[in-house]
PDB file of C-alpha atoms in Angstrom:
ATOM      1  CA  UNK A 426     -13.246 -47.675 -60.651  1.00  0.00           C
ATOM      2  CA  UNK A 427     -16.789 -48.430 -59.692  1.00  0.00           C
ATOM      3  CA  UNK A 428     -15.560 -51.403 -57.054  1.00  0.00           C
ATOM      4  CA  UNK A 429     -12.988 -48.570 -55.905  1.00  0.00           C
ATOM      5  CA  UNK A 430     -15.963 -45.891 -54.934  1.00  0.00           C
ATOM      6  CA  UNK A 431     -17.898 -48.809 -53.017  1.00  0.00           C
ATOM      7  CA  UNK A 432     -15.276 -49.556 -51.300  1.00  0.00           C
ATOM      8  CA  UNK A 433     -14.642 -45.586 -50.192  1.00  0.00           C
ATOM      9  CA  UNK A 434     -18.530 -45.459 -49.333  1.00  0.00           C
ATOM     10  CA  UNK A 435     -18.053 -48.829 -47.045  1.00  0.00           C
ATOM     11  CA  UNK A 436     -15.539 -46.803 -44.948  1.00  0.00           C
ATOM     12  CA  UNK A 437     -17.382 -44.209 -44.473  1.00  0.00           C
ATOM     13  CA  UNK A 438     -19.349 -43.146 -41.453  1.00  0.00           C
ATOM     14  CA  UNK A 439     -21.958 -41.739 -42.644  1.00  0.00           C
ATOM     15  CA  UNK A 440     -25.242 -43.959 -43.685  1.00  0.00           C
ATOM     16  CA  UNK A 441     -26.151 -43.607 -47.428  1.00  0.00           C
ATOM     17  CA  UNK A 442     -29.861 -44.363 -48.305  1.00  0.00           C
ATOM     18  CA  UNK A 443     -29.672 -44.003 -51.807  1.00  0.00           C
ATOM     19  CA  UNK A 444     -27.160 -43.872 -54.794  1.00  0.00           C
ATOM     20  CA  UNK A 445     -28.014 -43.416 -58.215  1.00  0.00           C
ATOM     21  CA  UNK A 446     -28.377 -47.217 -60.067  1.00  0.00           C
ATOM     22  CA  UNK A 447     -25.364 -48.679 -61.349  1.00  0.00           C
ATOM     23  CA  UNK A 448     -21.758 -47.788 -62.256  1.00  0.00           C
ATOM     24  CA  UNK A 449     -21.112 -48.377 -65.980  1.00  0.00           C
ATOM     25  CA  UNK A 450     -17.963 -49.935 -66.140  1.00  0.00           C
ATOM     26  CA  UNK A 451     -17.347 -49.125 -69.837  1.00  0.00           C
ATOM     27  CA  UNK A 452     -17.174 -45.334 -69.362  1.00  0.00           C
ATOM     28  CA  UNK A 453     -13.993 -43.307 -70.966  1.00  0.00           C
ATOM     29  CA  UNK A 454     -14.292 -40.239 -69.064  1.00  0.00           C
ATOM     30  CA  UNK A 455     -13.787 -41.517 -65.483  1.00  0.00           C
ATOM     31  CA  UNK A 456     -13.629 -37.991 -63.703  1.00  0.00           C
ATOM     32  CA  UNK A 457     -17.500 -37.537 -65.063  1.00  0.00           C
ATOM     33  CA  UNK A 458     -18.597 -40.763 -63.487  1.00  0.00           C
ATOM     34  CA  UNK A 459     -17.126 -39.783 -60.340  1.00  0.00           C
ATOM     35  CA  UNK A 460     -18.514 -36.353 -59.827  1.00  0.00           C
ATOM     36  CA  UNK A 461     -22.114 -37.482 -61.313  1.00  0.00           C
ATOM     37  CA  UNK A 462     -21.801 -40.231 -59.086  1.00  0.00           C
ATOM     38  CA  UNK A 463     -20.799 -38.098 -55.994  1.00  0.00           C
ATOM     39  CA  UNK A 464     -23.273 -35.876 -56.669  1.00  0.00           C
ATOM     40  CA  UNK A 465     -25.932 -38.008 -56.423  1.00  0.00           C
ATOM     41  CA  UNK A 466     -25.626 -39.220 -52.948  1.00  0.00           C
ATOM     42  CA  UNK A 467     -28.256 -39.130 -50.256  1.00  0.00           C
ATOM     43  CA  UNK A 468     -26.910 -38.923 -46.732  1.00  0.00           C
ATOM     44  CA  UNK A 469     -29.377 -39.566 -43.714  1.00  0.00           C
ATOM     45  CA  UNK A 470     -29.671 -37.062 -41.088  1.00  0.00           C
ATOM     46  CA  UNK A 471     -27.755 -37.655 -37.990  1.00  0.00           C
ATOM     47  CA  UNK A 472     -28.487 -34.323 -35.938  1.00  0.00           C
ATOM     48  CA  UNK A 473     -24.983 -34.369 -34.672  1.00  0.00           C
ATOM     49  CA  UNK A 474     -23.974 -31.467 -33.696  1.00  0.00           C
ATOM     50  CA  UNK A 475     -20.671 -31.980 -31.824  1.00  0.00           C
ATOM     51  CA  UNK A 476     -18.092 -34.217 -32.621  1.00  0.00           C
ATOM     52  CA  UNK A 477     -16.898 -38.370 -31.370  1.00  0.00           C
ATOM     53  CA  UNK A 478     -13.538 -36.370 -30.920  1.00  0.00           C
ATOM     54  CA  UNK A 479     -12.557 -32.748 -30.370  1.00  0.00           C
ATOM     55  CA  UNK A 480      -9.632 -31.803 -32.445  1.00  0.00           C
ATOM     56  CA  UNK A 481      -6.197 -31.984 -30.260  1.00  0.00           C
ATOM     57  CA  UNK A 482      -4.256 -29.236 -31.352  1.00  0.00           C
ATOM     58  CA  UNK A 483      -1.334 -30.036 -29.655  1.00  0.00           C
ATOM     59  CA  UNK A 484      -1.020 -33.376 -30.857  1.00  0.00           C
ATOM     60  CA  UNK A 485      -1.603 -32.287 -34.127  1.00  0.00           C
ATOM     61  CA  UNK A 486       1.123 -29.873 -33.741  1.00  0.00           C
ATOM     62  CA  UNK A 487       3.702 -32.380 -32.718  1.00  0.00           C
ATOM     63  CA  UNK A 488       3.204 -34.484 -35.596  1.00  0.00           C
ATOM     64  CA  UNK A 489       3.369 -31.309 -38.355  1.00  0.00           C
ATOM     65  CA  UNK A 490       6.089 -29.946 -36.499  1.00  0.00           C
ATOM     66  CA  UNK A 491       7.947 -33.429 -37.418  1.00  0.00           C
ATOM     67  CA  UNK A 492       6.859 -33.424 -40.863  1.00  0.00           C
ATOM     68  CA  UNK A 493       8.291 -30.114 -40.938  1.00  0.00           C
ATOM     69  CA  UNK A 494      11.230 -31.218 -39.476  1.00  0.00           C
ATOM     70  CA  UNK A 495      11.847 -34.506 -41.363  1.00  0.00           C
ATOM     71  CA  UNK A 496      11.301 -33.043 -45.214  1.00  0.00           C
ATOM     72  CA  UNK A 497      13.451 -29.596 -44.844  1.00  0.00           C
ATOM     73  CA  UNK A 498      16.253 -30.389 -42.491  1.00  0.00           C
ATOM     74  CA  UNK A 499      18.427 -30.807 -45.266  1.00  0.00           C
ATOM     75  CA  UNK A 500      16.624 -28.054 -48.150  1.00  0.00           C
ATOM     76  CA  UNK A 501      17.979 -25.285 -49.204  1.00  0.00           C
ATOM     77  CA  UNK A 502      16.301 -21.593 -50.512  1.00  0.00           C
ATOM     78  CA  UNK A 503      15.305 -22.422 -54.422  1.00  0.00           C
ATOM     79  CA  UNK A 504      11.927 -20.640 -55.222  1.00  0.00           C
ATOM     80  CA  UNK A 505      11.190 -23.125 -58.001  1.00  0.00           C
ATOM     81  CA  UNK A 506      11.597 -25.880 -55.696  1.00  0.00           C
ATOM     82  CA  UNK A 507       9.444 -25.013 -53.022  1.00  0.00           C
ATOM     83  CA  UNK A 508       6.515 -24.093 -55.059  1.00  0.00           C
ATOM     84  CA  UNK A 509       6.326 -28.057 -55.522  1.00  0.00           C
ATOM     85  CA  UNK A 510       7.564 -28.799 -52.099  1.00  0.00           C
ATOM     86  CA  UNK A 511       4.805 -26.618 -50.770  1.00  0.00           C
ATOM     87  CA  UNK A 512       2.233 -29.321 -52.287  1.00  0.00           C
ATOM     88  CA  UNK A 513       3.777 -32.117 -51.735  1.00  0.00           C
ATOM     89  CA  UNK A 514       4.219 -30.846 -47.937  1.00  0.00           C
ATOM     90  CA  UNK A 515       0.154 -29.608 -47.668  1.00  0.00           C
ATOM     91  CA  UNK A 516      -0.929 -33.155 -48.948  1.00  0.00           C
ATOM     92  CA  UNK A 517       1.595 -35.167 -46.117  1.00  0.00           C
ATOM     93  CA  UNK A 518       0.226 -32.581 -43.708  1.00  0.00           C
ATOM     94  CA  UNK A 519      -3.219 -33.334 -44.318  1.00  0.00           C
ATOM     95  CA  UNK A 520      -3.217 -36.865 -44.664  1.00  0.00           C
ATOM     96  CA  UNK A 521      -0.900 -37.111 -41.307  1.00  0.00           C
ATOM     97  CA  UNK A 522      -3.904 -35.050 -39.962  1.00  0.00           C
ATOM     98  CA  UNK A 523      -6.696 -37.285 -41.096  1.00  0.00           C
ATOM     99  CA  UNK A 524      -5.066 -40.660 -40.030  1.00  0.00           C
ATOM    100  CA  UNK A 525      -6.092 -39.067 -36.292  1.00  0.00           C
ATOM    101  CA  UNK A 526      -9.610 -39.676 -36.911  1.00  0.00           C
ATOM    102  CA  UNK A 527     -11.183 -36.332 -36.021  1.00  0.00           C
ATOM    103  CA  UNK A 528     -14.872 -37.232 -38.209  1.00  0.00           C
ATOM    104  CA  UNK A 529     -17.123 -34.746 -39.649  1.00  0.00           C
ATOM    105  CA  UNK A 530     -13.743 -31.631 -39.701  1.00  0.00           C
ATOM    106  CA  UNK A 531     -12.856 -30.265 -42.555  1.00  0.00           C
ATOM    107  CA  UNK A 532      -9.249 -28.830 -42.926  1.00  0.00           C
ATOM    108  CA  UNK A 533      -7.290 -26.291 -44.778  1.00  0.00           C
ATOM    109  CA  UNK A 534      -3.224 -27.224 -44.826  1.00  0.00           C
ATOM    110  CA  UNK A 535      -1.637 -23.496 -45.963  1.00  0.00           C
ATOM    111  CA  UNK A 536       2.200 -23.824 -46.011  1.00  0.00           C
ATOM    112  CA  UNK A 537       4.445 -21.074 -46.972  1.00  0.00           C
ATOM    113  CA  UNK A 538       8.564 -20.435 -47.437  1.00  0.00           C
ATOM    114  CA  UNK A 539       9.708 -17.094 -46.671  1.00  0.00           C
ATOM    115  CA  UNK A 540      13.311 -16.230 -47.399  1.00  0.00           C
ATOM    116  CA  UNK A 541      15.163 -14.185 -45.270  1.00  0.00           C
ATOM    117  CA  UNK A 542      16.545 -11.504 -46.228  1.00  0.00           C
ATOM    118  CA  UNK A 543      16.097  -9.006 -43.427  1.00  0.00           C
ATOM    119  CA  UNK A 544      12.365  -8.043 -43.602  1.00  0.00           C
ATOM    120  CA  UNK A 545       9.229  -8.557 -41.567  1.00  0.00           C
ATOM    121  CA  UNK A 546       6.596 -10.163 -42.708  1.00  0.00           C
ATOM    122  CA  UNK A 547       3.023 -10.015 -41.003  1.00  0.00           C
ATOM    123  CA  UNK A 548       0.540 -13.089 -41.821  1.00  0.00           C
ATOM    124  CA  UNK A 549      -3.322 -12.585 -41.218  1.00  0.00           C
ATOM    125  CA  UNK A 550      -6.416 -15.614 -41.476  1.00  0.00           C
ATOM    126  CA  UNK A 551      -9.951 -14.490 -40.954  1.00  0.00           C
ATOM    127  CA  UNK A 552     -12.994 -16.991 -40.389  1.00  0.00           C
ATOM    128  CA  UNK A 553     -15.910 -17.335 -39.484  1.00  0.00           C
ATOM    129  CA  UNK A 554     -15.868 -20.489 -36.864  1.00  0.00           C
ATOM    130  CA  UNK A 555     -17.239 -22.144 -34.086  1.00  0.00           C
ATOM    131  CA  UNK A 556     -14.876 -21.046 -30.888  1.00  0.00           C
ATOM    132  CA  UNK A 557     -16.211 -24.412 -29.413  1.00  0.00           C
ATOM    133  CA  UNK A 558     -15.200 -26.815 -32.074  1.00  0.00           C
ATOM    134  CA  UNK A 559     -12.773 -25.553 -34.671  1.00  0.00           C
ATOM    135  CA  UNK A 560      -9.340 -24.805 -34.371  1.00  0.00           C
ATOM    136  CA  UNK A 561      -6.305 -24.261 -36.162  1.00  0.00           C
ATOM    137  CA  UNK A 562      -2.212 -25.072 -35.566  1.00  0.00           C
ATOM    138  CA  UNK A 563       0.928 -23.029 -36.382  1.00  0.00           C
ATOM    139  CA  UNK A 564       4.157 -25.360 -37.111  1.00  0.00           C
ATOM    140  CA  UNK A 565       7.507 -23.591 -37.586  1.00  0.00           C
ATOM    141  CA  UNK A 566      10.729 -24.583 -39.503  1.00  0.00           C
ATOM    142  CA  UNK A 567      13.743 -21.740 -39.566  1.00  0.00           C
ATOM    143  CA  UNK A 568      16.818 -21.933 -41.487  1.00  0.00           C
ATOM    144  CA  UNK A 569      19.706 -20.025 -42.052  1.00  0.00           C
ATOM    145  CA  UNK A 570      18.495 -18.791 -45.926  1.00  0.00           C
ATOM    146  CA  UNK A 571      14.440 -19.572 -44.793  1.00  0.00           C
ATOM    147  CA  UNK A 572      11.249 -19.803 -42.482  1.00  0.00           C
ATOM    148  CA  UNK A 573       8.798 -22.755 -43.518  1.00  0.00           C
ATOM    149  CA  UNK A 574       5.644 -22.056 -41.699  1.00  0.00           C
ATOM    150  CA  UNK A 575       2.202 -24.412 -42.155  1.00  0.00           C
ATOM    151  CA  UNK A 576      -1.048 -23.722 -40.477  1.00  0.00           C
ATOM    152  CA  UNK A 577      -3.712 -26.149 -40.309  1.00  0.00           C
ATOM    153  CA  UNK A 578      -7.355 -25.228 -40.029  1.00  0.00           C
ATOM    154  CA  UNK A 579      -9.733 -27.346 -38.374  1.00  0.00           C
ATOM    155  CA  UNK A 580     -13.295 -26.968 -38.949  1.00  0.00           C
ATOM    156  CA  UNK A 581     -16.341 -28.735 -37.677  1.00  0.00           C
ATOM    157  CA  UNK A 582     -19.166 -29.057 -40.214  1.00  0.00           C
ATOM    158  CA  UNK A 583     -22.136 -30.083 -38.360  1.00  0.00           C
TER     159      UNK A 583
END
């Protein structure tokens, strides 16, 4: 576990000046190690305030758009099922997202299944953002029986 957190703090991009003296390797409860461990992490100021890359919203559209696309073209309306599908879709959604590289962004993955059965439905986000530097994406997948709609917020933290 220990070797498995250096090796997450090697990738990162940020420089770390200090972490708190060594891993014990012998601990049961590995979920206290890790946020004790996390916690404890100094991070040197790097007075960035914009980012290596601006998010690309519409390449980041594309590619939910095809997960979208890919997972549901062959689903059909089950509430119980798509409470776990929902998941399983917000964690490829975000993970597709982060393999573009955008450092320093934070995202929210919201993905939601509306059945159709004649009604309207009106959806509403409010933030607080940066107009310069975060964003967000709207990805659509319509059925016969359902809509599948995920948004993905993108936004900077300095």
């Amino acid at each position: 576990y220990a070797q498995l957190l250096r090796d997450r703090l090697r990738e990162s991009f940020h420089d770390v000046q200090y972490v708190e003296p060594p891993f014990d390797e012998s601990i049961a409860d590995i979920g206290k190690e890790w946020k004790s461990a996390l916690a404890k992490l100094k991070f040197a100021n790097t007075y960035r305030m914009e980012p290596l890359k601006k998010f690309q919203a519409h390449s980041v559209e594309t590619k939910v758009q095809q997960i979208l696309e890919e997972s549901l073209k062959d689903v059909k309306y089950d509430d119980k099922v798509f409470s776990h599908l929902s998941l399983e879709l917000a964690d490829r959604i975000l993970s597709a997202v982060k393999e573009f590289g955008y450092h320093r962004y934070k995202f929210i993955i919201k993905v939601l299944f509306i059945q159709k059965t004649g009604q309207a439905i009106n959806i509403a986000s409010r933030w607080i953002w940066d107009v310069t530097w975060d964003s967000w994406v709207a990805a659509k997948h319509e059925t016969e029986t359902y809509v599948a709609l995920a948004l993905v917020f993108a936004l900077y933290c300095e």
